[in-house]
Amino acid sequence: MNQPPPDSYALDPSWTDLVPLPQDDGEHPLAQIAYTEEYSEAMSYLRAIMAKNEYTPRVLQVTAHIIEMNPAHYTVWLYRAKTLLSLLQSDDGAAADLGRELRFLNDLALRHQKNYQIWNHRQTVVEAMAAAPELVGQMVREEKQFTNAMFRRDGKNYHVWSYRQWLVRRFAAWAGEVEFVDGLLAADVRNNSAWNHRYFVIFGQQGEEGVGDEVVEREVRVVEDAVFIAPQNASAWNYLRGLLGKVGRPLSSVEGLCLTYAPLDNPDAITSSHALDLLADIYAGRKEERAKAIKALELLAARYDPIRANYWNYRAGIIKAAA
Amino acid sequence: MSAASPSSSSKSPSNSTTKTPSTPSEVFNDILSSAQPAPTYSQQTWNPSNPYFPHYHNQNMTTTASPPEPIMPPTPALFTTPPILQDTLQTLSSKEQLSTAEICMKHLSNPSDPFPILSRRQHIAFLESGILGGRNGKLPHGMVLLDASRPWIIYWCLQGLDSLGVDVGKYRERVISSLRPLQNESGGFGGGNGQVSHVTASYAAVLALATVSRGEGEDGEEGEEALGIVDRRAMFHWLHEIKDWESGGFRVCVGGEEDVRGVYCALVILALLGLPTSGNLVKGAKEYLGRCQTYEGGFGATPNGNEAHGGYAFCTLAGLCILGEPAEVLRKHLDMDRLVSWLSARQYAPEGGLSGRTNKLVDGCYSTWVGGCWALIEAGIDGPQDEKEVALGQNKAVGSLWSREGLARYIMSCCQSPKGGLRDKPGKNSDYYHANYILLGLASTQNYFYYTPSPMPLPSSSPQDNESEDLPLPLTAPFLWRYSPRIPSNTPNVAEAIIEDMPEWPDDVEEEDMLPGQQIESDRLKVHHPIFNIPFERVGEIERWWKEKVGF
């Protein structure tokens, strides 16, 4: 881990060469924070070191100290990243232990789930590690494992998902991603982030030739299975629409599926407002079946999704105006 | 105007129509009219953010001599019963959803207070504590986590206070002295003194300066514009540094990440400061924003496949609306049908509040990030509106595509912390961020924002539209917005708003001095600008300020 901070920078011989720079908050400042002495001192030594443009191992010590107290301090993170990269290029390369840096980040990420900076910094570190091609495979495996651990705590963490997608695309690490999503959806079929990742993986790795029919059919089956156990799950229906739109298949190709969950001739048996929504679009596209589309929208407005009545009425209005 | 006085009679068109109830407010009306023998009332007298019915008092006033007691209609069943369609399979997401819905229903259906009033005084005290600190004049040391976000704290509190009717101009000198040390010589603002310039810190600093009015100078002339402390030339150069010429986007700082926050914040800074857009600074920005739309219809943080998210939706839509006329720029760059579908799906019942993503929970802050999108979408559908026609209620508009009532109920019943301030949801603590964005959302339920025709063709709508060319300065589109308390309803020719001529909040009036029924008006907030999220009337003032400048 990082070298522990001194009890006092002012009294520590390895820091006494610096003149601490105080912070200027201006006159009668608003929203001024009552810092602890510890934070104020560390910050004033960091400002002093930054003013010298110094990129030495002790920067890692003071930045780790501040990050521990305030992990959202982007300036501190940026200076730390710059220092790491600078040390890698220098004779002091051993001081920039990237593996140690990742362990430092792991510990922080687990404790600060909503932090942006940790993940941006992680990209910088991993990019630097990728300079050694023989280590990339192992590194990507470990990175996936760590993000998996993060997802076990929160399967919808936006920063972690952004990082995972960057990692997968950057290192073409598509293998195993669909299975990984399968696992998340088996645990919670309503995890929309997992569905979004599914879309990212299916269409992200395709080449010029696009996604084959067998993949499309498999994916439709995945949706069929998902809505069978939870017909009112918006994530699965959104994915279906996205999938069909992307490959240019008409919505009417899933009319039967929709009717299973939204039998228009037996409104009491309807179990999915999303199926009704899709049916409205399917029938709106057929001149002779517009009345069915209106009926679906009226059922949504009056009975199955009344909080969105204005929206459903608006859609019905468009169909009526076109007739 | 006092709601208890006969002069408050609605000026809305009175062509009430009899039909089967289909919208929530109509259903609500039906419930009330069946519960109360008389009088009946019609949709146009529904104040979307208040359960009290001034016209009801008025009608009573004509028949009774004593001032009537406010009558609180019961909460409509839509907000007190679980959704009719629920899967039997339970997973983590559905369990969290269920427990949130349950606690919200309890708040929404509170029989003794089905639609609480805004605890204005408590919220003011809460927000004042954010900028003025505690007894020592400082925020507690735990707030060190916001040490790189100080312009944000100042903006949230000032804007929230302005919404609540407090004259924040009194803080002008202190806003200036607090933000000046955050500006860097090389352009832009950091989150604190000595911090690297960051686009969100710069955005928040510009907004904070923009909230405080010019007031009066020493000689009785108009005071100095607080935005005058921004080094516009340096800002302009710094924005070039963070521009990604390849993608069309903006990084958040030199060496930082790139996402739609960067684009939106940079565009707001450019527009509010009246900076030139020559040098290709906005080149590719519209396309960048358009590429952030996902298969769900919402917007991810980047064009790289992130999940659709309410926060990024507002950044994208507002960003596009800075670059052109909503009807043109939104329709050209986005799949509007999918967008409206996704946005509409963010509103949940029974909660009435808005969520940020599919299968995630409602959160008060999306009152702005998602709720604020509706004004932009509706303008995109309606096209430019004539101010006179709007004033007369004669304009053609699509009406509200969402439930203003639902959001107002969620905010009033679930987001007001008993300790003051506003919160994500019941059980959470209030904070300055939520307080501001919830108040802005509440103000959005109370107003109709619309876009007016440009006096001259906007650069983007000229026939020689060439996406790869510079837009000449300035970015004029965001300055053409107007608002009206008269909300066009989905029923043609019927306006939903009732309270016109809202008086300013009587800042120095003690509660005991208030007239009975005055709390009705106290729920009305001061209006903000739908793109900039600063006091509406300041936007014209700021535009005049930079128009008077020659060069930088």
PDB file of C-alpha atoms in Angstrom, chain B residues 127-298:
ATOM      1  CA  LEU B 127     -30.675  26.432   2.137  1.00  0.00           C
ATOM      2  CA  GLU B 128     -29.360  29.489   3.984  1.00  0.00           C
ATOM      3  CA  SER B 129     -27.382  27.169   6.219  1.00  0.00           C
ATOM      4  CA  GLY B 130     -25.714  25.816   3.068  1.00  0.00           C
ATOM      5  CA  ILE B 131     -24.140  29.102   2.099  1.00  0.00           C
ATOM      6  CA  LEU B 132     -23.829  30.735   5.515  1.00  0.00           C
ATOM      7  CA  GLY B 133     -22.735  27.673   7.468  1.00  0.00           C
ATOM      8  CA  GLY B 134     -23.325  27.064  11.142  1.00  0.00           C
ATOM      9  CA  ARG B 135     -22.471  29.253  14.142  1.00  0.00           C
ATOM     10  CA  ASN B 136     -18.832  29.479  13.118  1.00  0.00           C
ATOM     11  CA  GLY B 137     -19.907  30.574   9.632  1.00  0.00           C
ATOM     12  CA  LYS B 138     -18.665  27.317   8.156  1.00  0.00           C
ATOM     13  CA  LEU B 139     -20.087  24.044   6.919  1.00  0.00           C
ATOM     14  CA  PRO B 140     -19.311  21.008   9.095  1.00  0.00           C
ATOM     15  CA  HIS B 141     -16.071  19.190   8.304  1.00  0.00           C
ATOM     16  CA  GLY B 142     -17.984  16.199   6.923  1.00  0.00           C
ATOM     17  CA  MET B 143     -18.791  18.423   3.955  1.00  0.00           C
ATOM     18  CA  VAL B 144     -15.147  18.063   2.931  1.00  0.00           C
ATOM     19  CA  LEU B 145     -16.476  15.525   0.429  1.00  0.00           C
ATOM     20  CA  LEU B 146     -17.812  18.564  -1.474  1.00  0.00           C
ATOM     21  CA  ASP B 147     -14.494  20.434  -1.235  1.00  0.00           C
ATOM     22  CA  ALA B 148     -14.073  20.092  -5.009  1.00  0.00           C
ATOM     23  CA  SER B 149     -17.674  21.200  -5.606  1.00  0.00           C
ATOM     24  CA  ARG B 150     -17.950  24.491  -3.756  1.00  0.00           C
ATOM     25  CA  PRO B 151     -19.413  26.430  -6.727  1.00  0.00           C
ATOM     26  CA  TRP B 152     -22.107  23.777  -6.809  1.00  0.00           C
ATOM     27  CA  ILE B 153     -23.085  24.291  -3.159  1.00  0.00           C
ATOM     28  CA  ILE B 154     -23.312  28.034  -3.770  1.00  0.00           C
ATOM     29  CA  TYR B 155     -25.393  27.575  -6.930  1.00  0.00           C
ATOM     30  CA  TRP B 156     -27.767  24.987  -5.425  1.00  0.00           C
ATOM     31  CA  CYS B 157     -28.485  27.142  -2.401  1.00  0.00           C
ATOM     32  CA  LEU B 158     -28.820  30.447  -4.260  1.00  0.00           C
ATOM     33  CA  GLN B 159     -31.096  29.031  -6.940  1.00  0.00           C
ATOM     34  CA  GLY B 160     -33.175  27.145  -4.383  1.00  0.00           C
ATOM     35  CA  LEU B 161     -33.552  30.317  -2.330  1.00  0.00           C
ATOM     36  CA  ASP B 162     -34.526  32.310  -5.399  1.00  0.00           C
ATOM     37  CA  SER B 163     -37.198  29.732  -6.270  1.00  0.00           C
ATOM     38  CA  LEU B 164     -38.524  30.146  -2.738  1.00  0.00           C
ATOM     39  CA  GLY B 165     -38.814  33.898  -3.252  1.00  0.00           C
ATOM     40  CA  VAL B 166     -35.758  35.081  -1.344  1.00  0.00           C
ATOM     41  CA  ASP B 167     -33.894  38.029  -2.863  1.00  0.00           C
ATOM     42  CA  VAL B 168     -30.475  36.464  -3.363  1.00  0.00           C
ATOM     43  CA  GLY B 169     -29.109  39.753  -4.705  1.00  0.00           C
ATOM     44  CA  LYS B 170     -28.151  40.518  -1.116  1.00  0.00           C
ATOM     45  CA  TYR B 171     -25.389  37.914  -1.394  1.00  0.00           C
ATOM     46  CA  ARG B 172     -23.915  39.434  -4.553  1.00  0.00           C
ATOM     47  CA  GLU B 173     -20.632  40.709  -3.110  1.00  0.00           C
ATOM     48  CA  ARG B 174     -20.046  37.514  -1.176  1.00  0.00           C
ATOM     49  CA  VAL B 175     -20.804  35.348  -4.217  1.00  0.00           C
ATOM     50  CA  ILE B 176     -18.244  37.327  -6.156  1.00  0.00           C
ATOM     51  CA  SER B 177     -15.585  37.202  -3.427  1.00  0.00           C
ATOM     52  CA  SER B 178     -16.181  33.481  -2.914  1.00  0.00           C
ATOM     53  CA  LEU B 179     -15.861  32.551  -6.578  1.00  0.00           C
ATOM     54  CA  ARG B 180     -13.091  34.887  -7.666  1.00  0.00           C
ATOM     55  CA  PRO B 181     -10.324  32.791  -6.018  1.00  0.00           C
ATOM     56  CA  LEU B 182     -11.608  29.719  -7.864  1.00  0.00           C
ATOM     57  CA  GLN B 183     -10.946  31.199 -11.299  1.00  0.00           C
ATOM     58  CA  ASN B 184      -7.690  30.183 -12.953  1.00  0.00           C
ATOM     59  CA  GLU B 185      -5.594  32.521 -15.063  1.00  0.00           C
ATOM     60  CA  SER B 186      -5.555  30.000 -17.854  1.00  0.00           C
ATOM     61  CA  GLY B 187      -9.365  30.093 -17.964  1.00  0.00           C
ATOM     62  CA  GLY B 188     -12.233  28.383 -16.192  1.00  0.00           C
ATOM     63  CA  PHE B 189     -13.018  27.731 -12.546  1.00  0.00           C
ATOM     64  CA  GLY B 190     -11.903  24.932 -10.268  1.00  0.00           C
ATOM     65  CA  GLY B 191     -13.978  23.368  -7.526  1.00  0.00           C
ATOM     66  CA  GLY B 192     -11.979  25.344  -4.970  1.00  0.00           C
ATOM     67  CA  ASN B 193      -9.005  27.680  -4.735  1.00  0.00           C
ATOM     68  CA  GLY B 194      -5.948  26.207  -6.419  1.00  0.00           C
ATOM     69  CA  GLN B 195      -7.914  23.435  -8.123  1.00  0.00           C
ATOM     70  CA  VAL B 196      -7.657  22.579 -11.806  1.00  0.00           C
ATOM     71  CA  SER B 197     -10.354  24.141 -14.023  1.00  0.00           C
ATOM     72  CA  HIS B 198     -13.273  21.779 -14.486  1.00  0.00           C
ATOM     73  CA  VAL B 199     -16.246  22.236 -16.780  1.00  0.00           C
ATOM     74  CA  THR B 200     -18.871  21.370 -14.162  1.00  0.00           C
ATOM     75  CA  ALA B 201     -17.240  23.671 -11.592  1.00  0.00           C
ATOM     76  CA  SER B 202     -17.094  26.418 -14.234  1.00  0.00           C
ATOM     77  CA  TYR B 203     -20.736  25.806 -15.128  1.00  0.00           C
ATOM     78  CA  ALA B 204     -21.807  25.967 -11.487  1.00  0.00           C
ATOM     79  CA  ALA B 205     -19.726  29.113 -10.901  1.00  0.00           C
ATOM     80  CA  VAL B 206     -21.266  30.820 -13.937  1.00  0.00           C
ATOM     81  CA  LEU B 207     -24.762  29.801 -12.809  1.00  0.00           C
ATOM     82  CA  ALA B 208     -24.120  31.000  -9.249  1.00  0.00           C
ATOM     83  CA  LEU B 209     -22.974  34.380 -10.558  1.00  0.00           C
ATOM     84  CA  ALA B 210     -25.965  34.427 -12.895  1.00  0.00           C
ATOM     85  CA  THR B 211     -28.485  33.968 -10.077  1.00  0.00           C
ATOM     86  CA  VAL B 212     -27.661  37.286  -8.408  1.00  0.00           C
ATOM     87  CA  SER B 213     -29.316  40.311  -9.962  1.00  0.00           C
ATOM     88  CA  ARG B 214     -27.397  43.469 -10.857  1.00  0.00           C
ATOM     89  CA  GLY B 215     -29.256  45.519  -8.298  1.00  0.00           C
ATOM     90  CA  GLU B 216     -28.393  49.171  -7.878  1.00  0.00           C
ATOM     91  CA  GLY B 217     -24.917  50.660  -8.045  1.00  0.00           C
ATOM     92  CA  GLU B 218     -23.721  53.422  -5.734  1.00  0.00           C
ATOM     93  CA  ASP B 219     -24.835  56.195  -8.058  1.00  0.00           C
ATOM     94  CA  GLY B 220     -28.312  54.760  -8.523  1.00  0.00           C
ATOM     95  CA  GLU B 221     -27.320  53.295 -11.882  1.00  0.00           C
ATOM     96  CA  GLU B 222     -27.705  49.624 -12.628  1.00  0.00           C
ATOM     97  CA  GLY B 223     -25.162  47.670 -10.571  1.00  0.00           C
ATOM     98  CA  GLU B 224     -22.228  45.736 -11.980  1.00  0.00           C
ATOM     99  CA  GLU B 225     -23.054  42.402 -13.557  1.00  0.00           C
ATOM    100  CA  ALA B 226     -21.608  39.683 -11.311  1.00  0.00           C
ATOM    101  CA  LEU B 227     -20.717  37.647 -14.393  1.00  0.00           C
ATOM    102  CA  GLY B 228     -18.322  40.465 -15.181  1.00  0.00           C
ATOM    103  CA  ILE B 229     -15.704  38.784 -12.969  1.00  0.00           C
ATOM    104  CA  VAL B 230     -15.428  35.925 -15.458  1.00  0.00           C
ATOM    105  CA  ASP B 231     -12.391  36.289 -17.695  1.00  0.00           C
ATOM    106  CA  ARG B 232     -14.329  35.589 -20.872  1.00  0.00           C
ATOM    107  CA  ARG B 233     -11.327  35.499 -23.168  1.00  0.00           C
ATOM    108  CA  ALA B 234      -9.479  33.006 -20.956  1.00  0.00           C
ATOM    109  CA  MET B 235     -12.658  30.922 -20.615  1.00  0.00           C
ATOM    110  CA  PHE B 236     -12.993  30.862 -24.382  1.00  0.00           C
ATOM    111  CA  HIS B 237      -9.423  29.623 -24.806  1.00  0.00           C
ATOM    112  CA  TRP B 238      -9.793  27.027 -22.080  1.00  0.00           C
ATOM    113  CA  LEU B 239     -12.976  25.661 -23.724  1.00  0.00           C
ATOM    114  CA  HIS B 240     -10.879  25.116 -26.838  1.00  0.00           C
ATOM    115  CA  GLU B 241      -8.447  23.099 -24.738  1.00  0.00           C
ATOM    116  CA  ILE B 242     -11.097  20.693 -23.483  1.00  0.00           C
ATOM    117  CA  LYS B 243     -12.857  20.390 -26.844  1.00  0.00           C
ATOM    118  CA  ASP B 244     -12.443  16.969 -28.470  1.00  0.00           C
ATOM    119  CA  TRP B 245     -12.172  17.846 -32.140  1.00  0.00           C
ATOM    120  CA  GLU B 246     -12.537  14.239 -33.190  1.00  0.00           C
ATOM    121  CA  SER B 247     -15.739  13.305 -31.393  1.00  0.00           C
ATOM    122  CA  GLY B 248     -17.341  16.745 -31.219  1.00  0.00           C
ATOM    123  CA  GLY B 249     -17.634  16.414 -27.431  1.00  0.00           C
ATOM    124  CA  PHE B 250     -15.933  18.146 -24.512  1.00  0.00           C
ATOM    125  CA  ARG B 251     -13.771  16.671 -21.772  1.00  0.00           C
ATOM    126  CA  VAL B 252     -14.628  17.744 -18.222  1.00  0.00           C
ATOM    127  CA  CYS B 253     -11.092  19.024 -17.702  1.00  0.00           C
ATOM    128  CA  VAL B 254      -7.709  18.739 -19.349  1.00  0.00           C
ATOM    129  CA  GLY B 255      -6.884  15.032 -18.991  1.00  0.00           C
ATOM    130  CA  GLY B 256     -10.376  14.194 -17.694  1.00  0.00           C
ATOM    131  CA  GLU B 257     -13.232  12.064 -18.938  1.00  0.00           C
ATOM    132  CA  GLU B 258     -15.552  13.008 -21.779  1.00  0.00           C
ATOM    133  CA  ASP B 259     -19.335  12.807 -21.570  1.00  0.00           C
ATOM    134  CA  VAL B 260     -22.509  14.797 -22.244  1.00  0.00           C
ATOM    135  CA  ARG B 261     -22.094  16.756 -19.036  1.00  0.00           C
ATOM    136  CA  GLY B 262     -19.027  18.263 -20.663  1.00  0.00           C
ATOM    137  CA  VAL B 263     -20.976  19.283 -23.762  1.00  0.00           C
ATOM    138  CA  TYR B 264     -23.973  20.678 -21.882  1.00  0.00           C
ATOM    139  CA  CYS B 265     -21.880  22.622 -19.376  1.00  0.00           C
ATOM    140  CA  ALA B 266     -19.629  24.054 -22.101  1.00  0.00           C
ATOM    141  CA  LEU B 267     -22.648  25.133 -24.151  1.00  0.00           C
ATOM    142  CA  VAL B 268     -24.318  26.815 -21.180  1.00  0.00           C
ATOM    143  CA  ILE B 269     -21.103  28.710 -20.455  1.00  0.00           C
ATOM    144  CA  LEU B 270     -20.777  29.784 -24.084  1.00  0.00           C
ATOM    145  CA  ALA B 271     -24.403  30.912 -24.293  1.00  0.00           C
ATOM    146  CA  LEU B 272     -24.689  32.712 -20.960  1.00  0.00           C
ATOM    147  CA  LEU B 273     -21.408  34.564 -21.441  1.00  0.00           C
ATOM    148  CA  GLY B 274     -22.266  35.405 -25.050  1.00  0.00           C
ATOM    149  CA  LEU B 275     -18.965  33.949 -26.213  1.00  0.00           C
ATOM    150  CA  PRO B 276     -18.218  33.573 -29.896  1.00  0.00           C
ATOM    151  CA  THR B 277     -18.654  30.126 -31.354  1.00  0.00           C
ATOM    152  CA  SER B 278     -16.229  30.764 -34.160  1.00  0.00           C
ATOM    153  CA  GLY B 279     -13.215  28.485 -34.290  1.00  0.00           C
ATOM    154  CA  ASN B 280     -15.463  25.453 -34.684  1.00  0.00           C
ATOM    155  CA  LEU B 281     -16.033  25.249 -30.945  1.00  0.00           C
ATOM    156  CA  VAL B 282     -19.509  23.759 -31.354  1.00  0.00           C
ATOM    157  CA  LYS B 283     -18.646  21.709 -34.415  1.00  0.00           C
ATOM    158  CA  GLY B 284     -19.940  18.163 -34.136  1.00  0.00           C
ATOM    159  CA  ALA B 285     -21.681  18.853 -30.815  1.00  0.00           C
ATOM    160  CA  LYS B 286     -25.215  18.228 -32.112  1.00  0.00           C
ATOM    161  CA  GLU B 287     -24.163  14.956 -33.676  1.00  0.00           C
ATOM    162  CA  TYR B 288     -22.309  13.937 -30.507  1.00  0.00           C
ATOM    163  CA  LEU B 289     -25.451  14.550 -28.458  1.00  0.00           C
ATOM    164  CA  GLY B 290     -27.632  12.725 -30.981  1.00  0.00           C
ATOM    165  CA  ARG B 291     -25.375   9.666 -30.821  1.00  0.00           C
ATOM    166  CA  CYS B 292     -25.946   9.417 -27.054  1.00  0.00           C
ATOM    167  CA  GLN B 293     -29.525   8.234 -27.618  1.00  0.00           C
ATOM    168  CA  THR B 294     -29.814   4.544 -26.751  1.00  0.00           C
ATOM    169  CA  TYR B 295     -32.071   1.746 -27.972  1.00  0.00           C
ATOM    170  CA  GLU B 296     -34.420   2.581 -25.109  1.00  0.00           C
ATOM    171  CA  GLY B 297     -34.940   6.123 -26.375  1.00  0.00           C
ATOM    172  CA  GLY B 298     -33.184   7.865 -23.473  1.00  0.00           C
TER     173      GLY B 298
END
